[in-house]
Coordinates of C-alpha atoms (C1' of nucleotides) in Angstrom, one line a residue:
Chain D
M1 CA 19.3 23.5 17.4
A2 CA 21.2 26.2 15.9
S3 CA 23.2 25.1 13.8
R4 CA 20.7 23.1 11.6
N5 CA 18.9 24.1 9.1
K6 CA 15.1 24.6 8.6
K7 CA 15.4 21.5 6.7
D8 CA 18.0 19.2 7.8
I9 CA 18.3 16.3 5.0
C10 CA 20.9 17.4 2.8
E11 CA 22.1 18.8 5.9
I12 CA 22.5 15.3 7.7
L13 CA 25.7 14.2 8.3
C14 CA 26.4 10.2 7.9
I15 CA 28.2 7.9 10.9
N16 CA 29.9 6.3 8.1
Q17 CA 30.0 7.6 5.2
K18 CA 31.7 4.9 3.9
K19 CA 29.4 2.4 4.0
V20 CA 26.8 4.9 3.3
N21 CA 28.3 5.4 -0.3
A22 CA 29.1 1.7 -0.6
V23 CA 25.3 1.1 -0.3
R24 CA 24.8 3.8 -2.8
K25 CA 26.4 2.0 -6.0
V26 CA 24.0 -0.5 -5.1
M27 CA 21.2 1.2 -4.5
Q28 CA 18.2 1.3 -8.4
T29 CA 17.7 4.0 -9.2
D30 CA 14.7 5.8 -8.0
G31 CA 13.1 4.7 -11.2
V32 CA 13.2 1.3 -10.1
I33 CA 12.6 2.2 -7.2
K34 CA 9.4 3.4 -7.6
K35 CA 8.2 0.9 -10.5
L36 CA 8.9 -2.0 -7.6
A37 CA 7.2 -0.6 -4.6
E38 CA 4.3 0.3 -7.2
T39 CA 4.2 -3.5 -7.6
F40 CA 4.2 -4.1 -4.3
K41 CA 1.6 -1.5 -3.1
V42 CA -0.9 -3.3 -5.5
L43 CA 0.1 -6.3 -4.6
G44 CA -0.5 -5.0 -0.5
D45 CA -5.3 -4.3 -1.0
P46 CA -6.8 -7.8 0.5
T47 CA -9.2 -7.3 -2.1
R48 CA -6.8 -7.4 -5.0
T49 CA -4.3 -9.8 -3.6
Q50 CA -7.8 -12.5 -3.1
I51 CA -8.9 -11.5 -6.8
L52 CA -4.9 -12.0 -8.3
Y53 CA -4.8 -15.7 -6.2
A54 CA -8.5 -16.2 -7.4
L55 CA -7.0 -15.6 -10.9
A56 CA -3.5 -17.5 -9.8
Q57 CA -5.6 -20.8 -10.1
D58 CA -8.9 -20.1 -12.8
E59 CA -10.2 -17.9 -15.4
L60 CA -13.4 -16.6 -14.2
C61 CA -15.7 -13.8 -15.4
V62 CA -16.5 -10.5 -12.5
C63 CA -19.7 -11.7 -10.8
D64 CA -18.0 -14.4 -9.7
L65 CA -15.2 -12.6 -8.9
A66 CA -17.4 -10.7 -6.4
C67 CA -20.0 -13.7 -5.8
L68 CA -16.7 -15.6 -4.6
L69 CA -15.1 -12.3 -2.6
K70 CA -18.1 -11.7 -1.3
K71 CA -18.8 -7.6 -2.8
T72 CA -20.0 -5.2 -5.1
Q73 CA -19.5 -6.1 -8.5
S74 CA -18.6 -2.7 -8.3
A75 CA -16.3 -2.6 -6.1
V76 CA -14.9 -5.5 -8.1
S77 CA -14.5 -3.7 -11.3
H78 CA -12.3 -1.0 -9.5
Q79 CA -10.2 -2.9 -8.8
L80 CA -10.0 -4.5 -11.0
R81 CA -9.1 -1.9 -13.7
V82 CA -6.4 -1.1 -11.4
L83 CA -4.7 -4.7 -11.9
R84 CA -5.5 -4.2 -15.5
N85 CA -3.7 -0.9 -15.9
L86 CA -0.5 -2.6 -14.4
D87 CA -0.9 -5.3 -17.4
L88 CA -1.2 -7.3 -13.6
V89 CA -4.5 -9.2 -15.6
K90 CA -5.9 -9.3 -19.0
Y91 CA -10.0 -10.2 -19.9
R92 CA -11.1 -11.5 -22.8
K93 CA -15.1 -10.9 -23.7
D94 CA -17.9 -13.8 -24.3
G95 CA -20.8 -12.0 -24.9
K96 CA -21.9 -9.8 -21.9
I97 CA -18.9 -11.3 -19.8
A98 CA -15.7 -10.1 -19.4
Y99 CA -13.9 -13.9 -18.6
Y100 CA -10.3 -12.7 -16.5
S101 CA -7.1 -14.1 -15.8
L102 CA -3.7 -13.2 -15.0
N103 CA -0.8 -12.1 -16.9
D104 CA 2.1 -11.9 -14.7
I105 CA 4.1 -14.2 -14.7
H106 CA 5.1 -12.7 -11.4
I107 CA 2.8 -12.8 -9.4
R108 CA 2.8 -16.6 -8.5
N109 CA 6.4 -16.3 -7.3
L110 CA 4.9 -13.3 -5.2
F111 CA 2.5 -14.8 -3.9
A112 CA 4.5 -18.4 -3.5
E113 CA 7.3 -15.9 -1.3
G114 CA 5.2 -14.4 1.1
L115 CA 3.1 -17.0 1.5
E116 CA 6.6 -17.5 2.9
H117 CA 6.7 -15.2 5.2
V118 CA 3.3 -15.0 6.8
K119 CA 3.2 -19.3 7.7
N120 CA 6.9 -19.2 8.7
P121 CA 7.6 -17.1 12.0
Chain E
M1 CA -33.0 -2.8 -10.6
A2 CA -35.9 -3.7 -8.9
S3 CA -35.2 -7.2 -8.4
R4 CA -31.2 -6.4 -7.3
N5 CA -31.4 -5.6 -3.0
K6 CA -29.5 -2.9 -2.0
K7 CA -26.3 -4.6 -0.9
D8 CA -26.0 -7.2 -3.6
I9 CA -23.1 -7.9 -2.0
C10 CA -24.6 -11.9 -1.0
E11 CA -27.2 -11.7 -3.8
I12 CA -25.5 -11.5 -7.3
L13 CA -25.4 -14.8 -9.5
C14 CA -22.3 -16.6 -10.3
I15 CA -22.4 -18.0 -13.9
N16 CA -20.0 -19.8 -13.4
Q17 CA -21.4 -21.4 -9.4
K18 CA -19.4 -25.2 -10.4
K19 CA -15.8 -23.1 -11.5
V20 CA -16.2 -20.9 -8.0
N21 CA -16.7 -23.7 -5.5
A22 CA -13.9 -25.0 -7.2
V23 CA -11.2 -21.3 -6.7
R24 CA -13.2 -20.9 -3.3
K25 CA -12.0 -24.0 -2.1
V26 CA -8.6 -23.3 -2.6
M27 CA -8.2 -19.5 -1.1
Q28 CA -6.2 -18.9 1.7
T29 CA -8.3 -17.9 5.3
D30 CA -8.9 -14.4 5.7
G31 CA -6.7 -14.1 7.9
V32 CA -4.1 -15.7 5.4
I33 CA -5.1 -12.9 3.1
K34 CA -5.0 -9.8 5.5
K35 CA -1.4 -10.8 6.7
L36 CA -0.3 -11.6 3.4
A37 CA -1.7 -8.1 1.2
E38 CA -0.4 -6.8 5.1
T39 CA 3.6 -7.5 3.8
F40 CA 3.1 -6.7 0.4
K41 CA 1.8 -3.3 1.4
V42 CA 3.8 -2.9 3.6
L43 CA 6.9 -3.3 0.7
G44 CA 4.3 -0.7 -1.2
D45 CA 6.1 2.4 0.2
P46 CA 9.4 3.5 -2.4
T47 CA 10.7 4.6 1.4
R48 CA 10.4 1.8 3.0
T49 CA 10.7 -0.1 -0.2
Q50 CA 14.5 2.0 -0.4
I51 CA 15.1 1.4 3.9
L52 CA 15.0 -2.6 3.3
Y53 CA 16.6 -2.5 -0.1
A54 CA 19.6 -0.6 2.0
L55 CA 19.6 -2.4 4.9
A56 CA 19.4 -6.0 3.0
Q57 CA 22.9 -4.8 2.0
D58 CA 24.7 -3.6 5.6
E59 CA 24.3 -2.9 8.7
L60 CA 23.3 1.4 9.1
C61 CA 22.1 3.8 11.4
V62 CA 19.2 5.7 12.0
C63 CA 21.0 9.4 10.5
D64 CA 23.0 6.7 8.1
L65 CA 20.1 6.0 6.2
A66 CA 18.4 9.5 6.7
C67 CA 21.8 10.6 4.5
L68 CA 21.7 7.8 1.5
L69 CA 18.0 8.4 0.9
K70 CA 17.3 12.3 1.8
K71 CA 15.0 11.9 3.8
T72 CA 13.7 13.8 6.9
Q73 CA 15.9 11.8 10.2
S74 CA 12.3 11.6 11.3
A75 CA 10.5 10.3 8.4
V76 CA 13.3 8.1 8.4
S77 CA 12.2 7.2 12.1
H78 CA 9.2 6.7 11.9
Q79 CA 9.4 4.4 9.2
L80 CA 11.8 2.8 11.2
R81 CA 9.7 2.7 13.7
V82 CA 7.1 0.5 10.9
L83 CA 9.1 -1.9 9.9
R84 CA 10.6 -2.9 13.7
N85 CA 7.0 -3.5 14.8
L86 CA 6.9 -5.8 11.5
D87 CA 9.5 -7.6 12.8
L88 CA 11.6 -7.0 9.0
V89 CA 14.4 -5.4 10.8
K90 CA 16.1 -5.3 14.5
Y91 CA 18.6 -2.4 15.3
R92 CA 21.2 -2.8 18.0
K93 CA 21.8 0.4 20.5
D94 CA 25.1 1.5 20.4
G95 CA 25.8 4.1 22.4
K96 CA 23.5 7.1 21.3
I97 CA 23.3 5.7 17.9
A98 CA 21.3 2.8 16.8
Y99 CA 22.5 1.0 14.0
Y100 CA 20.1 -1.5 11.9
S101 CA 19.9 -3.9 10.2
L102 CA 16.9 -7.1 8.3
N103 CA 15.1 -9.1 10.4
D104 CA 13.4 -11.2 8.3
I105 CA 15.0 -13.8 5.2
H106 CA 12.5 -13.8 2.9
I107 CA 12.7 -9.4 2.3
R108 CA 15.5 -10.8 0.3
N109 CA 13.9 -13.3 -2.0
L110 CA 11.4 -11.0 -2.2
F111 CA 13.3 -8.5 -3.3
A112 CA 14.6 -10.6 -5.8
E113 CA 11.7 -11.7 -7.3
G114 CA 9.7 -7.7 -7.8
L115 CA 12.9 -6.7 -9.4
E116 CA 11.8 -9.9 -12.3
H117 CA 9.0 -8.5 -12.2
V118 CA 10.0 -4.9 -12.7
K119 CA 12.8 -5.3 -15.6
N120 CA 11.3 -8.0 -17.4
P121 CA 8.7 -6.4 -18.6
Chain I
dT1 C1' -37.8 -1.5 -30.2
dT2 C1' -37.8 -2.4 -25.0
dA3 C1' -36.4 -4.9 -21.8
dA4 C1' -33.4 -7.2 -18.8
dT5 C1' -28.5 -7.9 -17.6
dA6 C1' -23.1 -8.3 -16.9
dT7 C1' -19.4 -4.8 -16.6
dA8 C1' -17.3 -0.5 -17.1
dT9 C1' -17.2 4.6 -15.1
dG10 C1' -17.6 9.3 -12.5
dA11 C1' -18.7 11.6 -8.1
dA12 C1' -18.9 12.1 -3.5
dC13 C1' -17.2 10.5 1.0
dA14 C1' -14.8 8.1 4.7
dG15 C1' -10.8 6.3 6.9
dA16 C1' -5.8 4.8 6.3
dT17 C1' -0.8 7.0 5.9
dA18 C1' 3.9 9.5 5.1
dT19 C1' 5.6 13.7 6.1
dT20 C1' 6.7 18.4 8.9
dC21 C1' 7.6 20.2 12.7
dA22 C1' 7.8 20.5 17.9
dT23 C1' 10.0 18.2 21.6
dA24 C1' 11.1 14.5 24.8
dC25 C1' 14.5 11.5 26.1
dG26 C1' 19.0 8.9 26.5
dA27 C1' 23.6 9.1 26.7
dG28 C1' 28.2 11.2 26.4
dG29 C1' 31.6 14.8 26.8
dA30 C1' 33.4 19.0 28.7
Chain P
dT1 C1' 25.7 19.6 36.1
dC2 C1' 25.2 20.8 31.9
dC3 C1' 25.0 20.3 26.2
dT4 C1' 25.6 18.5 22.5
dC5 C1' 24.0 14.5 19.4
dG6 C1' 21.1 10.7 17.5
dT7 C1' 17.2 8.6 18.3
dA8 C1' 11.6 8.6 19.2
dT9 C1' 7.5 9.6 19.0
dG10 C1' 3.0 12.6 19.4
dA11 C1' 0.4 15.7 16.8
dA12 C1' -1.3 18.0 12.3
dT13 C1' -2.5 18.2 8.1
dA14 C1' -1.9 17.2 3.6
dT15 C1' -2.6 14.1 0.2
dC16 C1' -4.3 9.5 -1.4
dT17 C1' -7.3 5.1 -1.5
dG18 C1' -11.0 2.4 -0.8
dT19 C1' -15.9 1.3 -1.4
dT20 C1' -20.4 3.2 -2.2
dC21 C1' -23.8 5.1 -5.6
dA22 C1' -25.8 6.0 -9.4
dT23 C1' -25.6 6.1 -14.5
dA24 C1' -23.6 4.8 -18.5
dT25 C1' -22.2 1.5 -21.7
dA26 C1' -23.5 -2.6 -24.7
dT27 C1' -25.2 -7.6 -25.6
dT28 C1' -28.9 -10.7 -25.4
dA29 C1' -33.2 -11.8 -25.4
dA30 C1' -38.9 -11.2 -26.4

DNA sequence: TTAATATATGAACAGATATTCATACGAGGA
DNA sequence: TCCTCGTATGAATATCTGTTCATATATTAA
């Protein structure tokens, strides 16, 4: 263990340097990877998954969603903010009521692919 | 606030009961939603995203991945276990070396859709 | 104005999680 | 056998995150 540095991050020797170099060339940039992971992460919470799936069917207000998902209004509202911040949903105000709807054309495709994965083992 | 129960989860009144009922009919079961969210969640960590993206290009061993991602061998190995447990990757042993590769046909499509979302605002 | 209702939001808390460190295991090589 | 190297893994830790509670804001009705 003596030869290894405290942090063997940079010291790690590749077994197949050529392959690694080739793969490195086609890797996405850190920025893209970060955004990609961010996108998947948002979809990776059951509450948000359900909200988005519901909104993929119809425009709904906050209390409708809360009723549908059997969650508190607060919990739903907090998650809607997350989705709003990422521009995945939009909303229109009708008096006191806020009607939310999908604002991303890729969400449905992602769900379709995801369901394919879940249902076809 | 007097009329509301402590937990207003079940008490919440839907504004558009009909819509909610219609959407409820086409909602996925809790089990499917849970698995769906689980799948997205696994893809929702930058380290795992990179590992999967790299393995989508070529078969690589643990230290190659560590070298490529500039992470410790331990960190990579822990994440590989997560991916293994979900059958997203498989590996073959060649002596001491463990070569990992993709084991899920949907991953590439999910990445494609995800990248579409990231790159087309 | 006052009351009620729909929504938003900050603070606090509990539970999850990614990384690090240390170490164990297993396969060759000396 | 002993040593080295590639990998796996448990424990500890710091950070992140989803929910709850309390409250604020805003709109409508009385």
